[in-house]
mmCIF file with all atom_site columns, C-alpha atoms in Angstrom:
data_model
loop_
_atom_site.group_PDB
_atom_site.id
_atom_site.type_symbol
_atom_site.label_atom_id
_atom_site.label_alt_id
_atom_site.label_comp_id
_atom_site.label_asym_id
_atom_site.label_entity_id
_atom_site.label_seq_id
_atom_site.pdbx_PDB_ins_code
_atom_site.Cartn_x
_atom_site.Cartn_y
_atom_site.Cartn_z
_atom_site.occupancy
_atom_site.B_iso_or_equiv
_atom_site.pdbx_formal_charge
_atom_site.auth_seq_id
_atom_site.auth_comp_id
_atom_site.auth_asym_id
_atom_site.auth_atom_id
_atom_site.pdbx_PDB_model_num
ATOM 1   C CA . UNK A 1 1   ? -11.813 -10.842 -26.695 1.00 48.00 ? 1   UNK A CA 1
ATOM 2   C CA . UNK A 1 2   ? -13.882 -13.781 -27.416 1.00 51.00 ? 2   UNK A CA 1
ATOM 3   C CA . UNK A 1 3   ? -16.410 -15.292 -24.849 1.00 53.00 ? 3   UNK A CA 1
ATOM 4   C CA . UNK A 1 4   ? -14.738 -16.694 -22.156 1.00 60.00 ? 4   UNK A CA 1
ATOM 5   C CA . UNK A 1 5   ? -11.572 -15.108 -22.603 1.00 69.00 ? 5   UNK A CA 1
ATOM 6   C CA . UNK A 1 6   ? -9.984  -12.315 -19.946 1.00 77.00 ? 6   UNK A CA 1
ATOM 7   C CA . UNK A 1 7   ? -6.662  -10.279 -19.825 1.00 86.00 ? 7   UNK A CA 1
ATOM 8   C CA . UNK A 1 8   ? -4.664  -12.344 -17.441 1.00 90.00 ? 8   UNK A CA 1
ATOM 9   C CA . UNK A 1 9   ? -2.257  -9.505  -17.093 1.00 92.00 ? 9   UNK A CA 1
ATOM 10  C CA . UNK A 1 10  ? -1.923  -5.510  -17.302 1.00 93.00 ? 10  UNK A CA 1
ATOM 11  C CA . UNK A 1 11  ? 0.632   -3.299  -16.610 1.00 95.00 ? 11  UNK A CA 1
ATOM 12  C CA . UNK A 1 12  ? 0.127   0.830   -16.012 1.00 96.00 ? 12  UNK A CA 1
ATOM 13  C CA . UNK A 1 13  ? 2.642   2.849   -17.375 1.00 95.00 ? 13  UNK A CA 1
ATOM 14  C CA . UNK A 1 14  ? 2.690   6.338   -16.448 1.00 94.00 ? 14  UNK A CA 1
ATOM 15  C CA . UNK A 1 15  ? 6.551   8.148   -17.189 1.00 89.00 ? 15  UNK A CA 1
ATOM 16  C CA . UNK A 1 16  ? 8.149   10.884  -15.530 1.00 91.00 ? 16  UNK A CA 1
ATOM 17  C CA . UNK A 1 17  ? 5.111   12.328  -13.803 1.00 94.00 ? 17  UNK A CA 1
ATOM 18  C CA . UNK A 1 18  ? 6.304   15.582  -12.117 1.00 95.00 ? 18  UNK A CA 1
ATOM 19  C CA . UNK A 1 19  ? 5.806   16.044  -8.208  1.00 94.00 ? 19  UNK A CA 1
ATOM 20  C CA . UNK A 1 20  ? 2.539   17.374  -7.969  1.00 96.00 ? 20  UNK A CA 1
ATOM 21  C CA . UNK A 1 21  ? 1.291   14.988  -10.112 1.00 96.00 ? 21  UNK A CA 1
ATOM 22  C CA . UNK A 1 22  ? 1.701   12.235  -7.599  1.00 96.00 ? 22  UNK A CA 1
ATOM 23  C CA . UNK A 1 23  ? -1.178  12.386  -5.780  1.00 97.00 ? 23  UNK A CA 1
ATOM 24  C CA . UNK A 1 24  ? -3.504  12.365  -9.654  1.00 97.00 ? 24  UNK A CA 1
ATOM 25  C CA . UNK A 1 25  ? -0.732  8.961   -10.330 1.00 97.00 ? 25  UNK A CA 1
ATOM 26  C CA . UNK A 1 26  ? -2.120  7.471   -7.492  1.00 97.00 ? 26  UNK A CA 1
ATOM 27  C CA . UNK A 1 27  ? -5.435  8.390   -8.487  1.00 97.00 ? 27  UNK A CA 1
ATOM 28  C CA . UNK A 1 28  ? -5.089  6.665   -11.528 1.00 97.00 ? 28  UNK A CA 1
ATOM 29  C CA . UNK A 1 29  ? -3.842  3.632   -9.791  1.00 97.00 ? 29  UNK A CA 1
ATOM 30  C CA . UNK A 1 30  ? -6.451  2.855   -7.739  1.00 97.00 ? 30  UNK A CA 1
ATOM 31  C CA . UNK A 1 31  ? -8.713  3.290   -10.606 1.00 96.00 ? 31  UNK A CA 1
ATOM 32  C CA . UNK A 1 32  ? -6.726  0.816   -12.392 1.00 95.00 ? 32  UNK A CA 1
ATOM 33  C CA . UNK A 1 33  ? -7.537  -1.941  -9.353  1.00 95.00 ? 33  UNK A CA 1
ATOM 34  C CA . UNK A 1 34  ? -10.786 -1.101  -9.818  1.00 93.00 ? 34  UNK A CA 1
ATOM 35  C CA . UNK A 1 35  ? -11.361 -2.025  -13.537 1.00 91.00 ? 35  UNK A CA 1
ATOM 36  C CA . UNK A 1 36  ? -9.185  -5.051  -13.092 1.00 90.00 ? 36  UNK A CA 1
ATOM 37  C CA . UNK A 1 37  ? -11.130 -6.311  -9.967  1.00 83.00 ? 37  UNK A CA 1
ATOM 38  C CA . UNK A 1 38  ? -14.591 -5.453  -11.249 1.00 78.00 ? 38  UNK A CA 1
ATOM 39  C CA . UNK A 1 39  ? -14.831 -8.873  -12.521 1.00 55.00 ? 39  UNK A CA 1
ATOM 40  C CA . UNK A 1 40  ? -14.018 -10.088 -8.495  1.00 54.00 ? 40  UNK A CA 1
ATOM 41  C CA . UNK A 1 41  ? -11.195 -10.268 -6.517  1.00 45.00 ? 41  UNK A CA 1
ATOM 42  C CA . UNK A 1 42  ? -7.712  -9.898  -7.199  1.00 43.00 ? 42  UNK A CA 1
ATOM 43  C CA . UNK A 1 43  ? -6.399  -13.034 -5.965  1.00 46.00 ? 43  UNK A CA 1
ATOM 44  C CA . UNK A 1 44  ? -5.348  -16.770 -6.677  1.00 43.00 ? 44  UNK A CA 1
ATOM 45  C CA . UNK A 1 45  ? -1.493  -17.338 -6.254  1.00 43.00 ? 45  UNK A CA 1
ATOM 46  C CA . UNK A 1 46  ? 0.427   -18.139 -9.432  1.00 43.00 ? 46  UNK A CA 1
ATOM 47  C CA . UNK A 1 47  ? 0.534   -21.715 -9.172  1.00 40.00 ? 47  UNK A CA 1
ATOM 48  C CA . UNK A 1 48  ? -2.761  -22.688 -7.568  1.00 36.00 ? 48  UNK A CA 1
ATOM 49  C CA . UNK A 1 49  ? -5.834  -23.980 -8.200  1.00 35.00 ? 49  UNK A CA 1
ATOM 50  C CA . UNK A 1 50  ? -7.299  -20.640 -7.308  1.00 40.00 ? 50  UNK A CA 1
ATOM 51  C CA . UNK A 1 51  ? -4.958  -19.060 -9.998  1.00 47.00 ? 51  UNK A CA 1
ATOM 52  C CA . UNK A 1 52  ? -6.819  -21.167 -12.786 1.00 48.00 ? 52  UNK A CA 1
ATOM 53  C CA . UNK A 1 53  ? -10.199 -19.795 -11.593 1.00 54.00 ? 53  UNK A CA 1
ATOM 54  C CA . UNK A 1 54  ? -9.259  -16.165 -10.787 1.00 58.00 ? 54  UNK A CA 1
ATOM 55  C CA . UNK A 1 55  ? -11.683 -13.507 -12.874 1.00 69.00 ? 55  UNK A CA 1
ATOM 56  C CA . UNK A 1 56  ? -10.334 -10.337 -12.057 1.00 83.00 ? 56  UNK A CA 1
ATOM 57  C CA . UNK A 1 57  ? -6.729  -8.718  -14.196 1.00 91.00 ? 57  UNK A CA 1
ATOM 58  C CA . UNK A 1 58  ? -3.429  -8.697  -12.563 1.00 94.00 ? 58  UNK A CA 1
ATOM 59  C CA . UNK A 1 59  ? -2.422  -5.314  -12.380 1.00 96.00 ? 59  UNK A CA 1
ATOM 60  C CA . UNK A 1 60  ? 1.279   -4.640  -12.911 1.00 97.00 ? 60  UNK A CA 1
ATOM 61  C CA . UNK A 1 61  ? 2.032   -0.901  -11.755 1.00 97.00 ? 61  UNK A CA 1
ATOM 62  C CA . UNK A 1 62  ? 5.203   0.381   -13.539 1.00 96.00 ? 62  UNK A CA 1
ATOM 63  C CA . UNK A 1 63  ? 7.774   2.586   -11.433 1.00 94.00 ? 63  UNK A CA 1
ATOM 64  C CA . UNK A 1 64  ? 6.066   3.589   -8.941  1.00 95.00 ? 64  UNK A CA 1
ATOM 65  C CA . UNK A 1 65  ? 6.322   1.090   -6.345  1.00 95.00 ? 65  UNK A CA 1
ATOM 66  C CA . UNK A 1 66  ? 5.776   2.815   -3.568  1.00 94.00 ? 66  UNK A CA 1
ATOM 67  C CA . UNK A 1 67  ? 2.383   4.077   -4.638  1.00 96.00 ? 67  UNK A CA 1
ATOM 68  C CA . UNK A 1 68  ? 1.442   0.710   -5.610  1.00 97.00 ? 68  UNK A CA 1
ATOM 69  C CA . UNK A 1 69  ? 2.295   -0.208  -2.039  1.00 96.00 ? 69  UNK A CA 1
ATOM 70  C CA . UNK A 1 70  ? -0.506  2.553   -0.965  1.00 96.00 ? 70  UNK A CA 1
ATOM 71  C CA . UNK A 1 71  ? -2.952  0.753   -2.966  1.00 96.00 ? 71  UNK A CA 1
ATOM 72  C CA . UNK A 1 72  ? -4.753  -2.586  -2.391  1.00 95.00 ? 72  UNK A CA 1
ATOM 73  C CA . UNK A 1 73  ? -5.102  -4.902  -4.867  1.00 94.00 ? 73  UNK A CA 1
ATOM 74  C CA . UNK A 1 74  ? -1.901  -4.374  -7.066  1.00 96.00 ? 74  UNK A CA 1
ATOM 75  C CA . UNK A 1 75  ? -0.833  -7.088  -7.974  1.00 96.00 ? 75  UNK A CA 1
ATOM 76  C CA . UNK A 1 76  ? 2.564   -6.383  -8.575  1.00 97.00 ? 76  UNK A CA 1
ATOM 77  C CA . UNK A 1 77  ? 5.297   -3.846  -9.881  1.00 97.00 ? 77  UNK A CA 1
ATOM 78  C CA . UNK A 1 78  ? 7.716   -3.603  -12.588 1.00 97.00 ? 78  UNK A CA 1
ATOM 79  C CA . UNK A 1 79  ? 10.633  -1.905  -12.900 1.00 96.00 ? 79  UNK A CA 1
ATOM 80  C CA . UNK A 1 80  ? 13.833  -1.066  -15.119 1.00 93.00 ? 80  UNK A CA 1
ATOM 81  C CA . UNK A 1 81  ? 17.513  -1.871  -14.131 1.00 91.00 ? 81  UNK A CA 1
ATOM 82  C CA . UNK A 1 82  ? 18.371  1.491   -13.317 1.00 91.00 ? 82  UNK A CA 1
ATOM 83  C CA . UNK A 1 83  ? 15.518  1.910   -11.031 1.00 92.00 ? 83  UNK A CA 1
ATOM 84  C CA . UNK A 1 84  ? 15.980  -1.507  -9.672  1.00 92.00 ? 84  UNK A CA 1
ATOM 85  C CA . UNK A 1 85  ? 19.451  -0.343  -8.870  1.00 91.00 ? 85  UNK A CA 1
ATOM 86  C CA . UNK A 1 86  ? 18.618  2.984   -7.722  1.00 90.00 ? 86  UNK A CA 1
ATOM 87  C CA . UNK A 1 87  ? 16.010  1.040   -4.952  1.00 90.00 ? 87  UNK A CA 1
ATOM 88  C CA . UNK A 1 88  ? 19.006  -1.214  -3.889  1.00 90.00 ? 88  UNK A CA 1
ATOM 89  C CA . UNK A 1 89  ? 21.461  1.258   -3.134  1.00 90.00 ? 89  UNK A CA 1
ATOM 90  C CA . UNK A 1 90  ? 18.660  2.922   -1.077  1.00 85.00 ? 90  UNK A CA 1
ATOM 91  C CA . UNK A 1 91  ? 19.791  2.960   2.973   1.00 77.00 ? 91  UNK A CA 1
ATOM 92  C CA . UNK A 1 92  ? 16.488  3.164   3.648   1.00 81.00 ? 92  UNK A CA 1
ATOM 93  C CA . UNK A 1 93  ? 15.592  -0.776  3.548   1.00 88.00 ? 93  UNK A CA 1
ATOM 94  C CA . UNK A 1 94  ? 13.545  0.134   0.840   1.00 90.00 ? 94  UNK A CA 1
ATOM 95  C CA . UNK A 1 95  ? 14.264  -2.980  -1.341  1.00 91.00 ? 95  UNK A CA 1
ATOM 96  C CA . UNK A 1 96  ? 12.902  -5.078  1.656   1.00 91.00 ? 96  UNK A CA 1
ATOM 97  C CA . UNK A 1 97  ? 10.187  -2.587  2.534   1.00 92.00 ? 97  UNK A CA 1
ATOM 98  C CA . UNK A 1 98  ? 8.776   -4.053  -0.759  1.00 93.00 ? 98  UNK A CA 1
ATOM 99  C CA . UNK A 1 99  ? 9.885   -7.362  -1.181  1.00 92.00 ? 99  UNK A CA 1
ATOM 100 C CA . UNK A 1 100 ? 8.077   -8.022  2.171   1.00 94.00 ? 100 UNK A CA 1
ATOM 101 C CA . UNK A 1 101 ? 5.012   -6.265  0.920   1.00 94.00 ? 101 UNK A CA 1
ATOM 102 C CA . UNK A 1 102 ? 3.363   -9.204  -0.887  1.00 94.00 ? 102 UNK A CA 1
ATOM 103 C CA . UNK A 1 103 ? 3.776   -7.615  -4.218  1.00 96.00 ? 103 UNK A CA 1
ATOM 104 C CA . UNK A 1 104 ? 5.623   -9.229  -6.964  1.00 97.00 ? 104 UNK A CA 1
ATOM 105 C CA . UNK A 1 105 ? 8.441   -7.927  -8.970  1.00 97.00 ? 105 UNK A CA 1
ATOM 106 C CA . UNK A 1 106 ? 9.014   -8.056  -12.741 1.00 97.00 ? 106 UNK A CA 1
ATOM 107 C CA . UNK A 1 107 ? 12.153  -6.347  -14.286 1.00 96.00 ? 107 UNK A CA 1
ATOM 108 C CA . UNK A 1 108 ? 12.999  -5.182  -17.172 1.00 94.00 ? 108 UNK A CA 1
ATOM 109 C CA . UNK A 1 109 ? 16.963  -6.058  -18.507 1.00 92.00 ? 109 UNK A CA 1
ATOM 110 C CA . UNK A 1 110 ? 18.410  -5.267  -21.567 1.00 88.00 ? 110 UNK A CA 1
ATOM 111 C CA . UNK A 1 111 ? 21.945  -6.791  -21.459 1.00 88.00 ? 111 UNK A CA 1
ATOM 112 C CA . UNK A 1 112 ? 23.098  -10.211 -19.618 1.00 89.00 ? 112 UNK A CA 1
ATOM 113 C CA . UNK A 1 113 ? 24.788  -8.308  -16.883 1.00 91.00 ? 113 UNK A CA 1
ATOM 114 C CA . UNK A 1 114 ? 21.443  -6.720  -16.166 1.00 92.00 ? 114 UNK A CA 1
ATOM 115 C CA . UNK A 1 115 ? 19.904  -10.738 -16.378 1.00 92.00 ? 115 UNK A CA 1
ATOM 116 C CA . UNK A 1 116 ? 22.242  -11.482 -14.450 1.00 91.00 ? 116 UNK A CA 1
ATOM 117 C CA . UNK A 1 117 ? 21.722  -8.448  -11.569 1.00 89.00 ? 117 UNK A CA 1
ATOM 118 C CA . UNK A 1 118 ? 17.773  -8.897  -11.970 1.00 92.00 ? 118 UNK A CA 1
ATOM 119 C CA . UNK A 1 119 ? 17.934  -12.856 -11.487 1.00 92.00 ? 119 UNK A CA 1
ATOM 120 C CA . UNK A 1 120 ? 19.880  -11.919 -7.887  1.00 91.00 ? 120 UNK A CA 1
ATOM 121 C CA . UNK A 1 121 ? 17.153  -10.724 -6.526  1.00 93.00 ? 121 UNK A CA 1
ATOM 122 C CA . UNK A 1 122 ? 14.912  -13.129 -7.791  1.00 93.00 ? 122 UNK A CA 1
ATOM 123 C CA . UNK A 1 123 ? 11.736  -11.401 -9.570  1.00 95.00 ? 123 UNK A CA 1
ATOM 124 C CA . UNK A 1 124 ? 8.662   -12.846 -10.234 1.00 95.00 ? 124 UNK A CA 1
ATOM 125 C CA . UNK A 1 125 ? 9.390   -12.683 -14.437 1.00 94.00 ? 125 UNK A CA 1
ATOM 126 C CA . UNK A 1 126 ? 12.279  -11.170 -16.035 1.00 95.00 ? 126 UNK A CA 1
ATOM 127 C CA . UNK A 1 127 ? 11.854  -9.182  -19.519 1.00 92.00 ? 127 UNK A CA 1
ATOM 128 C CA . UNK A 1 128 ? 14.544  -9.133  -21.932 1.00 87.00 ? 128 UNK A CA 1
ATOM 129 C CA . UNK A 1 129 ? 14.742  -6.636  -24.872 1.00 82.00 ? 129 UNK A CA 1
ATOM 130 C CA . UNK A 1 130 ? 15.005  -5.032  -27.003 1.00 73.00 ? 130 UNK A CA 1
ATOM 131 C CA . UNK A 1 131 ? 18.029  -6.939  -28.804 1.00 69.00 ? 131 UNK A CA 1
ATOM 132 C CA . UNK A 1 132 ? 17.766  -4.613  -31.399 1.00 73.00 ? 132 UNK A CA 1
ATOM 133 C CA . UNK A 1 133 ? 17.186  -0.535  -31.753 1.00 74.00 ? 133 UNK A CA 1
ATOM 134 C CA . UNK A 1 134 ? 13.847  0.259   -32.011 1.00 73.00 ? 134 UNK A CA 1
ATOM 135 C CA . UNK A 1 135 ? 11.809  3.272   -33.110 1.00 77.00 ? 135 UNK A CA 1
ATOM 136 C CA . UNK A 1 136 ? 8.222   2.624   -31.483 1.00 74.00 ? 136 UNK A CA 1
ATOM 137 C CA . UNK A 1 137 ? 9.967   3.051   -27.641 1.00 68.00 ? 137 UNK A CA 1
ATOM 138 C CA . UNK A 1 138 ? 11.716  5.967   -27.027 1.00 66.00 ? 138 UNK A CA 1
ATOM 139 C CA . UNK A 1 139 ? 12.222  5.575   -23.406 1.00 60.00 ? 139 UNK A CA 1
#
């Protein structure tokens, strides 16, 4: 990157961790706020003045959203349609549990039914794709 440029945006991606990995996921996650706040802050609301002037990286955590929930200064989460519908047929109000946490929600969708699911519960972005098969993501 030039001078004067940033990374508005990064998202961590760590697949199928196994269960006593969690704690080295989180780990990693709050490591992740650090590098993307070491410039300051992690704040300025998409929209706002502040948002123009914000320094620091948003930090997208993939999956695991209820880590991310653990750790201050994530930004947001992302998830795929069949985790997004795995959290809403949760009974544990775990769907509100994070849309009340502050975080914001980006979703990936591969079909339009899946636009049209993810657009219900109104995410902050929506990816779409691929269209076609592709070799360089296997999961």
């Amino acid at each position: 990157l030039g001078c004067g440029q940033r990374i508005a945006d990064i998202q961590l991606r760590i697949k199928d961790p196994s269960p006593d990995q969690m704690d080295a996921v989180k780990a990693e996650i709050e490591e992740a706020v650090k590098l993307c706040s070491a410039t300051g802050g992690n704040g300025g609301e998409e929209g706002s003045s502040a948002d123009s002037t914000r320094k620091c990286t948003r930090l997208w955590v993939n999956d695991h959203w209820r880590l991310a929930l653990e750790c201050p200064g994530v930004y947001g989460v992302h998830l795929g349609h069949e985790d997004l519908m795995t959290l809403l047929c949760e009974t544990d109000d775990s769907f509100d549990l994070l849309a009340d946490s502050g975080l914001r929600l980006g979703l990936s969708t591969h079909s339009y039914s899946e636009l049209c699911s993810a657009r219900a519960v109104r995410p902050s972005y929506v990816a779409l794709g691929p269209i076609y098969p592709t070799e360089s993501k296997k999961d």
